[in-house]
Amino acid sequence: MLIRISPVTPIDIDPLVTLARVIWQEAYAEIITQAQIDYMLEQRYNMPRLLAELDTSGIWWDKAVVDGRLAAFASALLTDTPSEMKLDKLYVDPARQRLGLGGRMIDHLSERALTQGCTTLILAVNKRNERAIGAYRKHGFIEREAVRVDIGNGFVMDDFIMAKSLR
Ligand SMILES: CC(C)(COP(=O)(O)OP(=O)(O)OC[C@H]1O[C@@H](n2cnc3c(N)ncnc32)[C@H](O)[C@@H]1OP(=O)(O)O)[C@@H](O)C(=O)NCCC(=O)NCCS
């Protein structure tokens, strides 16, 4: 499996949004309502927002291309807490999951975090997303706290914050 990880560029956005829909539908249909899936996809994966994020310092978007096809993407950002970087998104094509791609992306982001002077990688994951929690534990994250975040329209994110020490 030939994996190439590189920054997302504007021409990647359309295929990335298409892939995000496929992954979200598969991953979240049994965890949150369809209305919440649609709301969150619209909120997070619209062209103006993604173009703005690609242009923002302190936010990084990366993609993994496998055998010439977009197979995964991730984004990371600096938080207000010094020395912490947040893994904000990590999504792997269902056809390519459990092959180590998520781990490769986490390694890639960990290296970036270190070069940015960060010693901890954090993330938020839905408490019922057992597959992802399993993947994050496998790759060195541990649960730090539980949070409930109001995201508008009557929806909440019911998450664990997980952290991985890079020291
Ligand atoms: C979570 C995710 C990013 C992990 O990426 P990945 O490439 O599948 O992960 P890796 O191959 O590096 O690690 C595999 C581990 O992930 C977990 N995992 C991934 N897919 C799984 C599945 N279908 N069933 C059970 N465990 C699974 C297991 O812990 C697995 O380890 P194992 O094979 O030794 O049991 C990916 O599965 C994904 O995109 N899931 C759907 C979207 C999502 O939930 N993203 C996270 C949002 S916070």
PDB file of C-alpha atoms and ligand atoms in Angstrom:
ATOM      1  CA  MET A   1       0.000   0.000   0.000  1.00  0.00           C
ATOM      2  CA  LEU A   2       1.667   3.210  -1.181  1.00  0.00           C
ATOM      3  CA  ILE A   3       0.625   6.031   1.186  1.00  0.00           C
ATOM      4  CA  ARG A   4       1.386   9.663   0.439  1.00  0.00           C
ATOM      5  CA  ILE A   5       0.579  12.253   3.097  1.00  0.00           C
ATOM      6  CA  SER A   6       0.552  15.888   2.000  1.00  0.00           C
ATOM      7  CA  PRO A   7      -1.247  19.161   2.740  1.00  0.00           C
ATOM      8  CA  VAL A   8      -4.830  19.573   1.530  1.00  0.00           C
ATOM      9  CA  THR A   9      -5.138  22.199  -1.239  1.00  0.00           C
ATOM     10  CA  PRO A  10      -8.259  23.952  -2.589  1.00  0.00           C
ATOM     11  CA  ILE A  11      -8.692  21.432  -5.420  1.00  0.00           C
ATOM     12  CA  ASP A  12      -8.924  18.642  -2.845  1.00  0.00           C
ATOM     13  CA  ILE A  13     -11.955  20.157  -1.129  1.00  0.00           C
ATOM     14  CA  ASP A  14     -14.728  18.699  -3.315  1.00  0.00           C
ATOM     15  CA  PRO A  15     -13.465  15.095  -3.115  1.00  0.00           C
ATOM     16  CA  LEU A  16     -12.705  15.582   0.582  1.00  0.00           C
ATOM     17  CA  VAL A  17     -16.283  16.714   1.315  1.00  0.00           C
ATOM     18  CA  THR A  18     -17.625  13.742  -0.677  1.00  0.00           C
ATOM     19  CA  LEU A  19     -15.408  11.373   1.316  1.00  0.00           C
ATOM     20  CA  ALA A  20     -16.408  13.042   4.594  1.00  0.00           C
ATOM     21  CA  ARG A  21     -20.097  12.342   3.846  1.00  0.00           C
ATOM     22  CA  VAL A  22     -19.384   8.668   3.138  1.00  0.00           C
ATOM     23  CA  ILE A  23     -17.348   8.260   6.329  1.00  0.00           C
ATOM     24  CA  TRP A  24     -19.766  10.188   8.567  1.00  0.00           C
ATOM     25  CA  GLN A  25     -22.749   8.222   7.319  1.00  0.00           C
ATOM     26  CA  GLU A  26     -20.990   4.948   8.016  1.00  0.00           C
ATOM     27  CA  ALA A  27     -19.470   5.968  11.341  1.00  0.00           C
ATOM     28  CA  TYR A  28     -22.214   8.029  12.968  1.00  0.00           C
ATOM     29  CA  ALA A  29     -25.568   6.614  11.774  1.00  0.00           C
ATOM     30  CA  GLU A  30     -25.910   4.590  14.962  1.00  0.00           C
ATOM     31  CA  ILE A  31     -24.369   7.202  17.266  1.00  0.00           C
ATOM     32  CA  ILE A  32     -26.135  10.500  16.472  1.00  0.00           C
ATOM     33  CA  THR A  33     -29.312  11.374  14.572  1.00  0.00           C
ATOM     34  CA  GLN A  34     -29.370  11.925  10.802  1.00  0.00           C
ATOM     35  CA  ALA A  35     -30.355  15.536  11.488  1.00  0.00           C
ATOM     36  CA  GLN A  36     -27.219  16.026  13.599  1.00  0.00           C
ATOM     37  CA  ILE A  37     -25.017  14.358  10.955  1.00  0.00           C
ATOM     38  CA  ASP A  38     -26.412  16.693   8.272  1.00  0.00           C
ATOM     39  CA  TYR A  39     -26.090  19.754  10.528  1.00  0.00           C
ATOM     40  CA  MET A  40     -22.502  19.031  11.513  1.00  0.00           C
ATOM     41  CA  LEU A  41     -21.415  18.201   7.941  1.00  0.00           C
ATOM     42  CA  GLU A  42     -22.941  21.438   6.676  1.00  0.00           C
ATOM     43  CA  GLN A  43     -21.357  23.423   9.511  1.00  0.00           C
ATOM     44  CA  ARG A  44     -17.850  21.967   9.200  1.00  0.00           C
ATOM     45  CA  TYR A  45     -17.448  20.916   5.570  1.00  0.00           C
ATOM     46  CA  ASN A  46     -18.596  23.887   3.528  1.00  0.00           C
ATOM     47  CA  MET A  47     -16.357  25.445   0.875  1.00  0.00           C
ATOM     48  CA  PRO A  48     -15.917  28.937   2.417  1.00  0.00           C
ATOM     49  CA  ARG A  49     -15.014  27.523   5.816  1.00  0.00           C
ATOM     50  CA  LEU A  50     -12.576  24.994   4.410  1.00  0.00           C
ATOM     51  CA  LEU A  51     -10.922  27.564   2.140  1.00  0.00           C
ATOM     52  CA  ALA A  52     -10.572  29.896   5.126  1.00  0.00           C
ATOM     53  CA  GLU A  53      -9.064  27.158   7.293  1.00  0.00           C
ATOM     54  CA  LEU A  54      -6.522  26.249   4.584  1.00  0.00           C
ATOM     55  CA  ASP A  55      -5.430  29.879   4.730  1.00  0.00           C
ATOM     56  CA  THR A  56      -5.246  30.193   8.510  1.00  0.00           C
ATOM     57  CA  SER A  57      -1.954  29.917  10.332  1.00  0.00           C
ATOM     58  CA  GLY A  58      -2.210  27.550  13.286  1.00  0.00           C
ATOM     59  CA  ILE A  59      -4.559  25.187  11.388  1.00  0.00           C
ATOM     60  CA  TRP A  60      -3.244  22.328   9.279  1.00  0.00           C
ATOM     61  CA  TRP A  61      -5.173  20.054   6.913  1.00  0.00           C
ATOM     62  CA  ASP A  62      -3.516  16.902   5.589  1.00  0.00           C
ATOM     63  CA  LYS A  63      -4.638  14.199   3.231  1.00  0.00           C
ATOM     64  CA  ALA A  64      -3.473  10.647   2.654  1.00  0.00           C
ATOM     65  CA  VAL A  65      -3.586   9.352  -0.895  1.00  0.00           C
ATOM     66  CA  VAL A  66      -3.351   5.589  -1.320  1.00  0.00           C
ATOM     67  CA  ASP A  67      -2.690   4.120  -4.736  1.00  0.00           C
ATOM     68  CA  GLY A  68      -3.661   7.445  -6.282  1.00  0.00           C
ATOM     69  CA  ARG A  69      -6.979   7.877  -4.429  1.00  0.00           C
ATOM     70  CA  LEU A  70      -7.903  10.106  -1.495  1.00  0.00           C
ATOM     71  CA  ALA A  71      -8.178   7.680   1.427  1.00  0.00           C
ATOM     72  CA  ALA A  72      -8.039   9.792   4.590  1.00  0.00           C
ATOM     73  CA  PHE A  73      -7.814  13.331   5.858  1.00  0.00           C
ATOM     74  CA  ALA A  74      -7.023  15.062   9.122  1.00  0.00           C
ATOM     75  CA  SER A  75      -6.893  18.541  10.553  1.00  0.00           C
ATOM     76  CA  ALA A  76      -5.051  19.886  13.546  1.00  0.00           C
ATOM     77  CA  LEU A  77      -4.915  23.226  15.286  1.00  0.00           C
ATOM     78  CA  LEU A  78      -3.149  25.074  18.050  1.00  0.00           C
ATOM     79  CA  THR A  79      -5.325  25.613  21.132  1.00  0.00           C
ATOM     80  CA  ASP A  80      -5.193  28.314  23.791  1.00  0.00           C
ATOM     81  CA  THR A  81      -3.292  25.915  26.024  1.00  0.00           C
ATOM     82  CA  PRO A  82       0.431  26.308  25.450  1.00  0.00           C
ATOM     83  CA  SER A  83       2.188  23.126  24.334  1.00  0.00           C
ATOM     84  CA  GLU A  84      -1.028  21.420  23.208  1.00  0.00           C
ATOM     85  CA  MET A  85      -2.112  20.709  19.656  1.00  0.00           C
ATOM     86  CA  LYS A  86      -5.636  19.490  18.944  1.00  0.00           C
ATOM     87  CA  LEU A  87      -6.270  16.724  16.454  1.00  0.00           C
ATOM     88  CA  ASP A  88      -9.557  18.216  15.274  1.00  0.00           C
ATOM     89  CA  LYS A  89     -10.498  15.702  12.568  1.00  0.00           C
ATOM     90  CA  LEU A  90      -9.302  12.267  11.531  1.00  0.00           C
ATOM     91  CA  TYR A  91     -11.283  10.361   8.954  1.00  0.00           C
ATOM     92  CA  VAL A  92     -10.360   7.267   6.964  1.00  0.00           C
ATOM     93  CA  ASP A  93     -12.312   5.837   4.010  1.00  0.00           C
ATOM     94  CA  PRO A  94     -14.304   2.845   5.361  1.00  0.00           C
ATOM     95  CA  ALA A  95     -12.716   0.706   2.638  1.00  0.00           C
ATOM     96  CA  ARG A  96      -9.266   1.575   4.025  1.00  0.00           C
ATOM     97  CA  GLN A  97      -9.896   1.447   7.765  1.00  0.00           C
ATOM     98  CA  ARG A  98      -7.942  -0.833  10.074  1.00  0.00           C
ATOM     99  CA  LEU A  99      -4.930  -0.891   7.767  1.00  0.00           C
ATOM    100  CA  GLY A 100      -2.810   1.480   9.810  1.00  0.00           C
ATOM    101  CA  LEU A 101      -3.681   4.682   7.947  1.00  0.00           C
ATOM    102  CA  GLY A 102      -5.118   6.373  11.037  1.00  0.00           C
ATOM    103  CA  GLY A 103      -1.928   5.528  12.905  1.00  0.00           C
ATOM    104  CA  ARG A 104       0.213   6.944  10.104  1.00  0.00           C
ATOM    105  CA  MET A 105      -1.757  10.188  10.188  1.00  0.00           C
ATOM    106  CA  ILE A 106      -1.407  10.403  13.982  1.00  0.00           C
ATOM    107  CA  ASP A 107       2.371   9.894  13.658  1.00  0.00           C
ATOM    108  CA  HIS A 108       2.506  12.621  11.017  1.00  0.00           C
ATOM    109  CA  LEU A 109       0.539  15.035  13.220  1.00  0.00           C
ATOM    110  CA  SER A 110       2.639  14.139  16.252  1.00  0.00           C
ATOM    111  CA  GLU A 111       5.784  15.136  14.372  1.00  0.00           C
ATOM    112  CA  ARG A 112       4.210  18.436  13.389  1.00  0.00           C
ATOM    113  CA  ALA A 113       3.094  19.050  16.968  1.00  0.00           C
ATOM    114  CA  LEU A 114       6.659  18.530  18.182  1.00  0.00           C
ATOM    115  CA  THR A 115       8.083  20.891  15.561  1.00  0.00           C
ATOM    116  CA  GLN A 116       5.527  23.476  16.754  1.00  0.00           C
ATOM    117  CA  GLY A 117       6.799  23.076  20.318  1.00  0.00           C
ATOM    118  CA  CYS A 118       3.811  21.028  21.489  1.00  0.00           C
ATOM    119  CA  THR A 119       4.268  18.096  23.835  1.00  0.00           C
ATOM    120  CA  THR A 120       0.661  16.889  23.961  1.00  0.00           C
ATOM    121  CA  LEU A 121      -1.841  15.981  21.275  1.00  0.00           C
ATOM    122  CA  ILE A 122      -5.487  16.163  22.355  1.00  0.00           C
ATOM    123  CA  LEU A 123      -8.773  15.303  20.657  1.00  0.00           C
ATOM    124  CA  ALA A 124     -12.501  15.028  21.304  1.00  0.00           C
ATOM    125  CA  VAL A 125     -14.325  11.824  20.410  1.00  0.00           C
ATOM    126  CA  ASN A 126     -17.976  10.884  20.833  1.00  0.00           C
ATOM    127  CA  LYS A 127     -18.351   8.702  23.920  1.00  0.00           C
ATOM    128  CA  ARG A 128     -20.222   6.095  21.883  1.00  0.00           C
ATOM    129  CA  ASN A 129     -17.653   5.969  19.060  1.00  0.00           C
ATOM    130  CA  GLU A 130     -16.046   2.795  20.359  1.00  0.00           C
ATOM    131  CA  ARG A 131     -14.098   2.029  17.188  1.00  0.00           C
ATOM    132  CA  ALA A 132     -12.404   5.420  17.223  1.00  0.00           C
ATOM    133  CA  ILE A 133     -11.766   5.275  20.981  1.00  0.00           C
ATOM    134  CA  GLY A 134     -10.159   1.860  20.412  1.00  0.00           C
ATOM    135  CA  ALA A 135      -8.007   3.275  17.635  1.00  0.00           C
ATOM    136  CA  TYR A 136      -6.919   6.241  19.749  1.00  0.00           C
ATOM    137  CA  ARG A 137      -6.057   4.029  22.725  1.00  0.00           C
ATOM    138  CA  LYS A 138      -4.056   1.780  20.412  1.00  0.00           C
ATOM    139  CA  HIS A 139      -2.124   4.828  19.238  1.00  0.00           C
ATOM    140  CA  GLY A 140      -1.285   6.102  22.724  1.00  0.00           C
ATOM    141  CA  PHE A 141      -4.170   8.376  23.736  1.00  0.00           C
ATOM    142  CA  ILE A 142      -5.872   8.112  27.118  1.00  0.00           C
ATOM    143  CA  GLU A 143      -9.181   9.572  28.284  1.00  0.00           C
ATOM    144  CA  ARG A 144      -8.694  12.797  30.217  1.00  0.00           C
ATOM    145  CA  GLU A 145     -12.244  14.055  30.832  1.00  0.00           C
ATOM    146  CA  ALA A 146     -15.854  13.921  29.648  1.00  0.00           C
ATOM    147  CA  VAL A 147     -17.453  17.033  28.124  1.00  0.00           C
ATOM    148  CA  ARG A 148     -20.842  18.047  26.736  1.00  0.00           C
ATOM    149  CA  VAL A 149     -20.716  20.891  24.221  1.00  0.00           C
ATOM    150  CA  ASP A 150     -23.794  22.713  22.882  1.00  0.00           C
ATOM    151  CA  ILE A 151     -23.317  23.118  19.109  1.00  0.00           C
ATOM    152  CA  GLY A 152     -26.609  24.904  18.410  1.00  0.00           C
ATOM    153  CA  ASN A 153     -29.941  23.815  16.887  1.00  0.00           C
ATOM    154  CA  GLY A 154     -30.605  21.686  19.950  1.00  0.00           C
ATOM    155  CA  PHE A 155     -27.603  19.424  19.308  1.00  0.00           C
ATOM    156  CA  VAL A 156     -24.844  18.554  21.757  1.00  0.00           C
ATOM    157  CA  MET A 157     -21.528  16.801  21.391  1.00  0.00           C
ATOM    158  CA  ASP A 158     -21.140  14.238  24.146  1.00  0.00           C
ATOM    159  CA  ASP A 159     -17.426  13.589  24.062  1.00  0.00           C
ATOM    160  CA  PHE A 160     -14.373  12.294  25.795  1.00  0.00           C
ATOM    161  CA  ILE A 161     -11.271  14.451  25.609  1.00  0.00           C
ATOM    162  CA  MET A 162      -8.315  12.138  25.022  1.00  0.00           C
ATOM    163  CA  ALA A 163      -4.663  13.096  25.219  1.00  0.00           C
ATOM    164  CA  LYS A 164      -1.379  11.624  24.023  1.00  0.00           C
ATOM    165  CA  SER A 165       1.887  12.696  25.563  1.00  0.00           C
ATOM    166  CA  LEU A 166       4.602  13.239  22.935  1.00  0.00           C
ATOM    167  CA  ARG A 167       7.449  13.431  25.426  1.00  0.00           C
TER     168      ARG A 167
HETATM  169  C1  LIG B   1     -11.010   5.933  13.872  1.00  0.00           C
HETATM  170  C2  LIG B   1     -10.218   5.876  12.572  1.00  0.00           C
HETATM  171  C3  LIG B   1      -9.724   7.259  12.194  1.00  0.00           C
HETATM  172  C4  LIG B   1      -8.998   4.956  12.796  1.00  0.00           C
HETATM  173  O1  LIG B   1      -8.267   4.876  11.587  1.00  0.00           O
HETATM  174  P1  LIG B   1      -7.792   3.436  11.059  1.00  0.00           P
HETATM  175  O2  LIG B   1      -6.947   3.656   9.854  1.00  0.00           O
HETATM  176  O3  LIG B   1      -8.976   2.546  10.927  1.00  0.00           O
HETATM  177  O4  LIG B   1      -6.913   2.985  12.322  1.00  0.00           O
HETATM  178  P2  LIG B   1      -5.603   2.075  12.405  1.00  0.00           P
HETATM  179  O5  LIG B   1      -5.633   1.066  11.304  1.00  0.00           O
HETATM  180  O6  LIG B   1      -4.413   2.930  12.540  1.00  0.00           O
HETATM  181  O7  LIG B   1      -5.868   1.399  13.815  1.00  0.00           O
HETATM  182  C5  LIG B   1      -6.747   0.312  13.863  1.00  0.00           C
HETATM  183  C6  LIG B   1      -7.445   0.290  15.199  1.00  0.00           C
HETATM  184  O8  LIG B   1      -8.595   1.143  15.148  1.00  0.00           O
HETATM  185  C7  LIG B   1      -9.699   0.491  15.782  1.00  0.00           C
HETATM  186  N1  LIG B   1     -10.659   0.184  14.696  1.00  0.00           N
HETATM  187  C8  LIG B   1     -10.669   0.763  13.462  1.00  0.00           C
HETATM  188  N2  LIG B   1     -11.704   0.275  12.734  1.00  0.00           N
HETATM  189  C9  LIG B   1     -12.335  -0.605  13.521  1.00  0.00           C
HETATM  190  C10 LIG B   1     -13.487  -1.408  13.341  1.00  0.00           C
HETATM  191  N3  LIG B   1     -14.154  -1.428  12.184  1.00  0.00           N
HETATM  192  N4  LIG B   1     -13.868  -2.206  14.352  1.00  0.00           N
HETATM  193  C11 LIG B   1     -13.194  -2.215  15.513  1.00  0.00           C
HETATM  194  N5  LIG B   1     -12.084  -1.458  15.748  1.00  0.00           N
HETATM  195  C12 LIG B   1     -11.678  -0.654  14.764  1.00  0.00           C
HETATM  196  C13 LIG B   1      -9.127  -0.760  16.418  1.00  0.00           C
HETATM  197  O9  LIG B   1      -8.633  -0.393  17.685  1.00  0.00           O
HETATM  198  C14 LIG B   1      -7.995  -1.064  15.486  1.00  0.00           C
HETATM  199  O10 LIG B   1      -6.967  -1.848  16.081  1.00  0.00           O
HETATM  200  P3  LIG B   1      -6.942  -3.429  15.800  1.00  0.00           P
HETATM  201  O11 LIG B   1      -7.102  -3.611  14.324  1.00  0.00           O
HETATM  202  O12 LIG B   1      -5.585  -3.849  16.321  1.00  0.00           O
HETATM  203  O13 LIG B   1      -8.098  -3.988  16.575  1.00  0.00           O
HETATM  204  C15 LIG B   1     -11.056   5.293  11.407  1.00  0.00           C
HETATM  205  O14 LIG B   1     -11.507   4.008  11.769  1.00  0.00           O
HETATM  206  C16 LIG B   1     -12.238   6.167  11.026  1.00  0.00           C
HETATM  207  O15 LIG B   1     -12.120   7.031  10.166  1.00  0.00           O
HETATM  208  N6  LIG B   1     -13.402   5.891  11.639  1.00  0.00           N
HETATM  209  C17 LIG B   1     -14.638   6.577  11.261  1.00  0.00           C
HETATM  210  C18 LIG B   1     -14.588   8.059  11.541  1.00  0.00           C
HETATM  211  C19 LIG B   1     -14.243   8.389  12.974  1.00  0.00           C
HETATM  212  O16 LIG B   1     -14.879   7.893  13.897  1.00  0.00           O
HETATM  213  N7  LIG B   1     -13.235   9.251  13.115  1.00  0.00           N
HETATM  214  C20 LIG B   1     -12.804   9.717  14.415  1.00  0.00           C
HETATM  215  C21 LIG B   1     -13.551  10.938  14.781  1.00  0.00           C
HETATM  216  S1  LIG B   1     -13.084  11.544  16.390  1.00  0.00           S
END
